Short mmCIF file of N, CA and C in Angstrom, two decimals:
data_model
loop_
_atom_site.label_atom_id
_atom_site.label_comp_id
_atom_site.label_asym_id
_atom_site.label_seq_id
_atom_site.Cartn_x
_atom_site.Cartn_y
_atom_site.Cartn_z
N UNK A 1 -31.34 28.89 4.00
CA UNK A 1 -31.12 27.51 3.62
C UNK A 1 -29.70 27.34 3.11
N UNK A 2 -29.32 26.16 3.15
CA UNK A 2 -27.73 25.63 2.82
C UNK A 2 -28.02 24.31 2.25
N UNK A 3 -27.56 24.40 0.92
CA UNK A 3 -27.46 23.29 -0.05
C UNK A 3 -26.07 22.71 -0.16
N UNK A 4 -25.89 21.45 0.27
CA UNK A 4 -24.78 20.88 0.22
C UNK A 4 -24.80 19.92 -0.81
N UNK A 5 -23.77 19.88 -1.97
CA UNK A 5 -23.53 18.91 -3.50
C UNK A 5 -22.08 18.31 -3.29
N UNK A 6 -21.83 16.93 -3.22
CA UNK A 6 -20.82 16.26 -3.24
C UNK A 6 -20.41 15.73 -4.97
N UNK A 7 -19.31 16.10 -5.06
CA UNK A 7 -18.87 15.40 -6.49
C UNK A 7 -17.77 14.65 -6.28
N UNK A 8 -17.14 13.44 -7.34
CA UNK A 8 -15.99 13.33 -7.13
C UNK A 8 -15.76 11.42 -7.15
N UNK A 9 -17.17 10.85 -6.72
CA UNK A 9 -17.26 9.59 -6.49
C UNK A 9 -17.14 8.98 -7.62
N UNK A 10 -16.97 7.13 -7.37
CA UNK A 10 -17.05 6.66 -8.75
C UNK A 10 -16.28 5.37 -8.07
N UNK A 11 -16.34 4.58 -9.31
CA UNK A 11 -15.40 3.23 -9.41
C UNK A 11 -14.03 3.18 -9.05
N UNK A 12 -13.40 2.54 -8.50
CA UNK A 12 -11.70 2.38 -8.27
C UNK A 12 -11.36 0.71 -7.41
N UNK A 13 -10.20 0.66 -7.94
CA UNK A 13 -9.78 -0.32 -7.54
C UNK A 13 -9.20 -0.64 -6.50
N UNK A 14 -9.13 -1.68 -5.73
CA UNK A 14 -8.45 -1.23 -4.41
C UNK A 14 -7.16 -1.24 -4.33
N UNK A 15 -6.41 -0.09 -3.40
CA UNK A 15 -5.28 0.30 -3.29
C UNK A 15 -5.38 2.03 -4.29
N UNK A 16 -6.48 2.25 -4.89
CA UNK A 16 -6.30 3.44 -5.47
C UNK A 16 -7.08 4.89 -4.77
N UNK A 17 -6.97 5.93 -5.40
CA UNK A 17 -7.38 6.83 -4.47
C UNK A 17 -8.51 7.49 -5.37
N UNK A 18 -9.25 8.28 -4.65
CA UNK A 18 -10.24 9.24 -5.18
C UNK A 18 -10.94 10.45 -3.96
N UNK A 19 -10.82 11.64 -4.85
CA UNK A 19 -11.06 13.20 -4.09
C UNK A 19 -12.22 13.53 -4.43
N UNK A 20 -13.01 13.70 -2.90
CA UNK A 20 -14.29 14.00 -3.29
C UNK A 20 -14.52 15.19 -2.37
N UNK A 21 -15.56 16.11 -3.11
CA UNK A 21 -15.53 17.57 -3.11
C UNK A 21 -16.55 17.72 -2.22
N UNK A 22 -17.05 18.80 -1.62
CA UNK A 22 -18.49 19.18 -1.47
C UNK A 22 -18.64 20.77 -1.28
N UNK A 23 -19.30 21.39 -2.03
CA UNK A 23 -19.57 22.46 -2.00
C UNK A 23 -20.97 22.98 -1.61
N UNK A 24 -20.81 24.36 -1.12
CA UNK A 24 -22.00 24.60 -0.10
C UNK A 24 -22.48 25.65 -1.07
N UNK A 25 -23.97 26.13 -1.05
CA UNK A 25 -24.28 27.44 -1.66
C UNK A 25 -25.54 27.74 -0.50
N UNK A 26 -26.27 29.16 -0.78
CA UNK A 26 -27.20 29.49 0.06
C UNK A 26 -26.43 30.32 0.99
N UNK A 27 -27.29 30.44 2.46
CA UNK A 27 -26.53 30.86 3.42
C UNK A 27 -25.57 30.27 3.74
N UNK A 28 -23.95 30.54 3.93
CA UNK A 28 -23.18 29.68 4.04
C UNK A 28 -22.37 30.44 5.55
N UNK A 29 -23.30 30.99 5.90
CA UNK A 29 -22.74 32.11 7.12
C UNK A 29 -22.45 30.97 8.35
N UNK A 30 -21.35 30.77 9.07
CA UNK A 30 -21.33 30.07 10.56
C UNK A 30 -21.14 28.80 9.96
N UNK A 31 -20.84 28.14 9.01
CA UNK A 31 -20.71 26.75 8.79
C UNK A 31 -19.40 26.20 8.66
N UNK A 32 -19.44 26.39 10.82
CA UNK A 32 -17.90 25.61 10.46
C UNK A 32 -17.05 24.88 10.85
N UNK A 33 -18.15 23.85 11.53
CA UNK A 33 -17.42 22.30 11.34
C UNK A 33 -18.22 22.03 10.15
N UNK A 34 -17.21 21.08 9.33
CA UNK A 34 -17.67 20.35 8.06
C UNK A 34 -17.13 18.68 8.44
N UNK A 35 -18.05 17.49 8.00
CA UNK A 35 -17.73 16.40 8.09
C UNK A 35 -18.12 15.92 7.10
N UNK A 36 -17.54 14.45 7.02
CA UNK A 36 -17.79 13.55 5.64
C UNK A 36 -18.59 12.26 6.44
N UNK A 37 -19.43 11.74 6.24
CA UNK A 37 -20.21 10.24 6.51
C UNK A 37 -19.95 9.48 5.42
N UNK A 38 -20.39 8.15 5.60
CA UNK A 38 -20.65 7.31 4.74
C UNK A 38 -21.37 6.21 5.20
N UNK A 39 -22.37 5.64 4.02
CA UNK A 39 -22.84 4.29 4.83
C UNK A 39 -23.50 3.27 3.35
N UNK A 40 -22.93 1.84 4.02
CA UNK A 40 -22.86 1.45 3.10
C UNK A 40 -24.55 0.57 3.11
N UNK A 41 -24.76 0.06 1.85
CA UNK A 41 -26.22 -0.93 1.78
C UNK A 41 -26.51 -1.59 3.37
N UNK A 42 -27.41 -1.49 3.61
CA UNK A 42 -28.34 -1.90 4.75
C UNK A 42 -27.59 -2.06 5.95
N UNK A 43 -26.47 -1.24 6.27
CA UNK A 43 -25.54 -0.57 7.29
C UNK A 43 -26.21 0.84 7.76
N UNK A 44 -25.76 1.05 9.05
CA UNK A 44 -25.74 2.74 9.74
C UNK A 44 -25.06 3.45 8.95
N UNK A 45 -25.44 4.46 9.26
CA UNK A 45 -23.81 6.23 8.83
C UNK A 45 -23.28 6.09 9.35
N UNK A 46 -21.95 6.38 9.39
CA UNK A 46 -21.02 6.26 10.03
C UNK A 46 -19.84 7.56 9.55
N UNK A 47 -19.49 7.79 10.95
CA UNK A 47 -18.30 9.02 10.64
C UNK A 47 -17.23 8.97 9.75
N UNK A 48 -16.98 9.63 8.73
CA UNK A 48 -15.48 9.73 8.80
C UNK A 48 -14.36 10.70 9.09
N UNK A 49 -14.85 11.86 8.92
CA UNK A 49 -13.77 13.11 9.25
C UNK A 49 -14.47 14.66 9.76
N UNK A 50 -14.10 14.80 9.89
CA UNK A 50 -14.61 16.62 10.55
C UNK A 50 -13.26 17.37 10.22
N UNK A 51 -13.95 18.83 9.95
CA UNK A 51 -12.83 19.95 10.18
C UNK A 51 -13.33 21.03 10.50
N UNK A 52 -12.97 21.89 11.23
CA UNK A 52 -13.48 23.12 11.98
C UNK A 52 -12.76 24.30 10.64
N UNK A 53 -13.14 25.53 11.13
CA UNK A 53 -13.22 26.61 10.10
C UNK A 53 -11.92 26.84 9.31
N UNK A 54 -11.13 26.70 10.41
CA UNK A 54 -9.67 27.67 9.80
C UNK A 54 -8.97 26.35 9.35
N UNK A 55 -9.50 24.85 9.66
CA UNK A 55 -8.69 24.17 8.81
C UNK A 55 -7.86 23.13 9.79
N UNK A 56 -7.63 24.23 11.16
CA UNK A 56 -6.43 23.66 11.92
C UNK A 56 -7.01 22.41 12.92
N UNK A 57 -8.36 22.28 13.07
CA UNK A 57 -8.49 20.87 13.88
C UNK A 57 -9.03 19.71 12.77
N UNK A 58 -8.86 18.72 13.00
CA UNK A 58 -9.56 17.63 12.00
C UNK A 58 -9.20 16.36 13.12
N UNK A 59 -10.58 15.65 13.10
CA UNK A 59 -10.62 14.30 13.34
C UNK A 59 -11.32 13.59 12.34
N UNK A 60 -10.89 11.63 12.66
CA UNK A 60 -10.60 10.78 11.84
C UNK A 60 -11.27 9.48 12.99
N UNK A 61 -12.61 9.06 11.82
CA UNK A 61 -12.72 7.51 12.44
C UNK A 61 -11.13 6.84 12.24
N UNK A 62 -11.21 5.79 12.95
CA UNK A 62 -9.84 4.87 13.09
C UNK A 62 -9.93 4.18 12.02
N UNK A 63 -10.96 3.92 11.13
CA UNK A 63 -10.78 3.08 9.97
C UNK A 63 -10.13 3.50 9.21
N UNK A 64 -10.02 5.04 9.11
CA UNK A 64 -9.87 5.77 7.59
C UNK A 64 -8.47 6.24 8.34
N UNK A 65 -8.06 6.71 9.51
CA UNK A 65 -6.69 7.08 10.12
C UNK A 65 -5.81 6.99 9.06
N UNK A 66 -5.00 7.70 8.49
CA UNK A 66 -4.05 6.98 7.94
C UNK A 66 -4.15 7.15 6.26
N UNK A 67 -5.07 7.41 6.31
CA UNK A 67 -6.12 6.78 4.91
C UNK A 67 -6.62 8.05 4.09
N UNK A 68 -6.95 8.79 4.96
CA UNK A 68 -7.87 9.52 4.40
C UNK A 68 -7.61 10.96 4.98
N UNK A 69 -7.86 11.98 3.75
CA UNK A 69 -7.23 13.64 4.46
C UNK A 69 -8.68 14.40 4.22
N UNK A 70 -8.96 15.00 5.33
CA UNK A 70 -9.84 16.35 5.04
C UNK A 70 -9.31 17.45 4.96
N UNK A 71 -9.71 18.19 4.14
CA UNK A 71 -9.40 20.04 4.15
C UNK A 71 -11.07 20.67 3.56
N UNK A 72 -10.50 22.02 3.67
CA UNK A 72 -11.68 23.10 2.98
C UNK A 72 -10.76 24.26 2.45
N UNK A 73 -11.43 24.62 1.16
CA UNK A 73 -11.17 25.66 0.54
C UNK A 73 -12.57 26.94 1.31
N UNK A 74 -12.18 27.62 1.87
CA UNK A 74 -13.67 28.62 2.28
C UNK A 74 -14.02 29.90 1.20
N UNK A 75 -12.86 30.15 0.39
CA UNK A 75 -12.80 31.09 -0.43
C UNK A 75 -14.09 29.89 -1.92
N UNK A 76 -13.77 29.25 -1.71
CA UNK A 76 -14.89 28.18 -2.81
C UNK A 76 -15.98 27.35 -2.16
N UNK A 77 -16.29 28.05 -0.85
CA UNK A 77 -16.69 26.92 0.00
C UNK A 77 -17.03 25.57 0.12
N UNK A 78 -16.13 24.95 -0.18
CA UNK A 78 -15.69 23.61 -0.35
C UNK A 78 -15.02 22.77 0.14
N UNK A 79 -15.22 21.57 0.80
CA UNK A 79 -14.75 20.89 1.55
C UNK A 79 -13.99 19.66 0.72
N UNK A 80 -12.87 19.21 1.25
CA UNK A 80 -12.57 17.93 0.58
C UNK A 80 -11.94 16.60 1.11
N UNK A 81 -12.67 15.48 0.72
CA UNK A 81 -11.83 14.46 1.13
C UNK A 81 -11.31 13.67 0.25
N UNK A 82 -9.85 13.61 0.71
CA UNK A 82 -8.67 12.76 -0.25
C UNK A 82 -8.33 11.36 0.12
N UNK A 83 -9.19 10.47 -0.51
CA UNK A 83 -9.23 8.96 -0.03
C UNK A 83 -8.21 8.08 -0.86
N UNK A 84 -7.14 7.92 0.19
CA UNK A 84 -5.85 6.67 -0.65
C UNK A 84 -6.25 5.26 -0.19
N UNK A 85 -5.47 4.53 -0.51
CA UNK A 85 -5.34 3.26 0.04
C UNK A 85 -6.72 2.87 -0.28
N UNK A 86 -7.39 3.17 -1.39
CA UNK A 86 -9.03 2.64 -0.74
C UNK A 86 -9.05 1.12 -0.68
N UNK A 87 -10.07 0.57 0.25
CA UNK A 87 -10.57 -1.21 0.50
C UNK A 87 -11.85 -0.87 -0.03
N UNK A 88 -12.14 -2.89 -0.56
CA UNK A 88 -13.66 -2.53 -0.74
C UNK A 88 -14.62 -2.37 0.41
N UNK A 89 -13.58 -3.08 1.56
CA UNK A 89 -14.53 -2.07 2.52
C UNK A 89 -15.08 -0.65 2.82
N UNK A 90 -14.32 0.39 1.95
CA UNK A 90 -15.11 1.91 2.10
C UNK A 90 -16.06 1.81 0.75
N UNK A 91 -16.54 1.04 0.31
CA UNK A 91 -17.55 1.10 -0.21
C UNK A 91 -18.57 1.55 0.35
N UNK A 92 -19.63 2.63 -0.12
CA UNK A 92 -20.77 3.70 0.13
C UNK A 92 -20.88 4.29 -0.43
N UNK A 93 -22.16 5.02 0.72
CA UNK A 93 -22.63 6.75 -0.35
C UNK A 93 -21.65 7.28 0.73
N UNK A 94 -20.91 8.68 0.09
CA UNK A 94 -20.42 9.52 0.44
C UNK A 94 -21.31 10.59 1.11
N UNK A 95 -21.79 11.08 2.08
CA UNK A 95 -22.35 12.16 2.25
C UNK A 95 -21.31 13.64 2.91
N UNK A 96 -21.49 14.54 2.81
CA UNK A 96 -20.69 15.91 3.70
C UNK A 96 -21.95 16.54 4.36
N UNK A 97 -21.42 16.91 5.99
CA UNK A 97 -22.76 17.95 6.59
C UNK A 97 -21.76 19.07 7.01
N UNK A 98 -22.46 19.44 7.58
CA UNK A 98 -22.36 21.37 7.69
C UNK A 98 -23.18 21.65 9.08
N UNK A 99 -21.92 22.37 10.31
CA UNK A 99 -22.89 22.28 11.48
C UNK A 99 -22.94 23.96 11.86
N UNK A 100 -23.75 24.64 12.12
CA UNK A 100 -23.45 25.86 12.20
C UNK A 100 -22.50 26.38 13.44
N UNK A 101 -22.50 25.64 14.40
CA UNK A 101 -21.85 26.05 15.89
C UNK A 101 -20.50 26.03 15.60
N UNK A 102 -20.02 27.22 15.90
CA UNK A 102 -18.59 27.77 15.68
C UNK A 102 -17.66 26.76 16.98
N UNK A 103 -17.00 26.10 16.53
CA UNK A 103 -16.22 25.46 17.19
C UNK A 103 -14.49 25.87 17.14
N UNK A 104 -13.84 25.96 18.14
CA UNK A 104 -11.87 25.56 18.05
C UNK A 104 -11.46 24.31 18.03
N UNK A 105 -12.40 23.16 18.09
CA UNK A 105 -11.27 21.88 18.26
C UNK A 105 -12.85 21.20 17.44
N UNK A 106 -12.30 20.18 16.52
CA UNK A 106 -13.43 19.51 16.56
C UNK A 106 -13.80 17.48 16.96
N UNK A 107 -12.41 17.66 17.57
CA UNK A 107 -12.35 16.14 18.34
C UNK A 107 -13.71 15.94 18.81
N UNK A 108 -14.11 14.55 19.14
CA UNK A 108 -15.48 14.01 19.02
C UNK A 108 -16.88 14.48 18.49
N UNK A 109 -16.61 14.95 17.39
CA UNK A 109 -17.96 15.49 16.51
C UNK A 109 -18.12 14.42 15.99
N UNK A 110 -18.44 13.78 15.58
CA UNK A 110 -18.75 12.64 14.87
C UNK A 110 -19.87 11.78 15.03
N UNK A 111 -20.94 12.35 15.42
CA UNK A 111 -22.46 11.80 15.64
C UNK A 111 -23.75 13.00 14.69
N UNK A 112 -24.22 12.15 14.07
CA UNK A 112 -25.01 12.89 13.15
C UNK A 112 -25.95 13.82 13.20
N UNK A 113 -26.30 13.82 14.95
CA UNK A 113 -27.11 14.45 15.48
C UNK A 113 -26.35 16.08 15.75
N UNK A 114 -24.95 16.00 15.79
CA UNK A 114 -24.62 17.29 15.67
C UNK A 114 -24.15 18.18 14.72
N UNK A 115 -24.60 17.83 13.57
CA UNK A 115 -25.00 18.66 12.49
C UNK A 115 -26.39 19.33 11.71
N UNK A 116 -25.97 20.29 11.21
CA UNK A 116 -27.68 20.52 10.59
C UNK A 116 -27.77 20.23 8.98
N UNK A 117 -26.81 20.23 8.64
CA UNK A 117 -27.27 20.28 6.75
C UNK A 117 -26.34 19.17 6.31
N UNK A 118 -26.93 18.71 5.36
CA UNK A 118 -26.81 17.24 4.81
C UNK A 118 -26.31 17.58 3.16
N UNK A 119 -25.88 17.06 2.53
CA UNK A 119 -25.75 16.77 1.18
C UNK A 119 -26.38 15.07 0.82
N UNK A 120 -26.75 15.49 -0.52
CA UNK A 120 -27.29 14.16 -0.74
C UNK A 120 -26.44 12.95 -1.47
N UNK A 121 -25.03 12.99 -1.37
CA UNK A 121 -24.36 12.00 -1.09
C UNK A 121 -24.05 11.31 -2.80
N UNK A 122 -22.74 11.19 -2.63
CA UNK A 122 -21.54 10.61 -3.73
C UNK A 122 -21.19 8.97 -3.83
N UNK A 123 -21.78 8.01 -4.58
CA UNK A 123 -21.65 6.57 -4.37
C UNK A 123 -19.68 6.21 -4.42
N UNK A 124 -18.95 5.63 -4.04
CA UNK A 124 -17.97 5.76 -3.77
C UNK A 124 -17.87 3.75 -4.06
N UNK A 125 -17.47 3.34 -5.00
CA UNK A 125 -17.08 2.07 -5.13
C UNK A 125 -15.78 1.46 -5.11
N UNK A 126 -15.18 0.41 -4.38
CA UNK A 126 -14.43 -0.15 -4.23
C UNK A 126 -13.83 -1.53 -5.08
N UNK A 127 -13.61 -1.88 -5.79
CA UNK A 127 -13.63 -3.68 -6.14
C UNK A 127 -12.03 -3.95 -6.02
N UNK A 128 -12.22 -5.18 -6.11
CA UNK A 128 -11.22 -6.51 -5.29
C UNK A 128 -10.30 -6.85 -6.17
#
C-alpha cells in the first residue's frame, strides 16, 4: 500500500502564491510519475501537472502554464507544487497521485485513469 498526504493549502489572495507538498509513505517502490489534480465544488478533476522520476519531464494544463512549478524531492519522497500568480479561479481541493509505470517523458498523462494512488487532498482558496 501507498499513502499519499498533501500539506501546504490554505487562504491567499489573488496574485499570491502558495507550496503545496505531498508526501508518500508505505511501498513507495516504482512511483514515478507523480501529478497534482484539482477540482473545484460541483466541477470534474481536472489535471494540473505531472513529473516523471528523475525530475527531467513535467507537463502543465494550459491554465496553470506559466503559473505553476512541479518538482520532487525522492530522497523525502515528496512531491511539490509551487503555485504563483494564484486566481480565484484555482480555487479547490488539491489532490497528488502516484502512478507506478516507470515512464521517460510524461507529456499527456493527465487523465485520472492513469494513476493508482490518490491522496486525500489540500483545500486551496483563492479570494478577490
Amino acid at each position: 500500500q501507498v499513502q499519499l498526504v498533501e500539506s501546504g493549502g490554505g487562504l491567499v489572495q489573488a496574485g499570491g502564491s502558495l507550496r503545496l507538498s505531498c508526501t508518500a509513505s508505505g511501498r513507495t517502490f516504482r512511483q514515478n510519475t507523480m501529478a497534482w489534480f484539482r477540482q473545484a465544488p460541483g466541477k470534474q478533476r481536472d489535471f494540473v501537472a505531472a513529473i516523471n522520476w528523475s525530475g527531467t519531464s513535467t507537463y502543465y494544463a494550459d491554465s496553470v502554464k506559466g503559473r505553476f512549478t512541479i518538482a520532487r524531492d525522492n530522497a523525502k519522497n515528496t512531491v511539490y507544487l509551487q503555485m504563483n500568480g494564484l486566481k480565484p479561479n484555482d480555487t479547490a481541493v488539491y489532490s497528488c497521485a502516484a502512478d507506478r509505470t516507470l515512464f521517460s517523458t510524461v507529456y499527456g498523462r493527465s487523465l485520472e485513469a492513469q494513476y493508482d494512488y490518490w491522496g486525500q487532498g489540500t483545500q486551496v482558496t483563492v479570494s478577490s
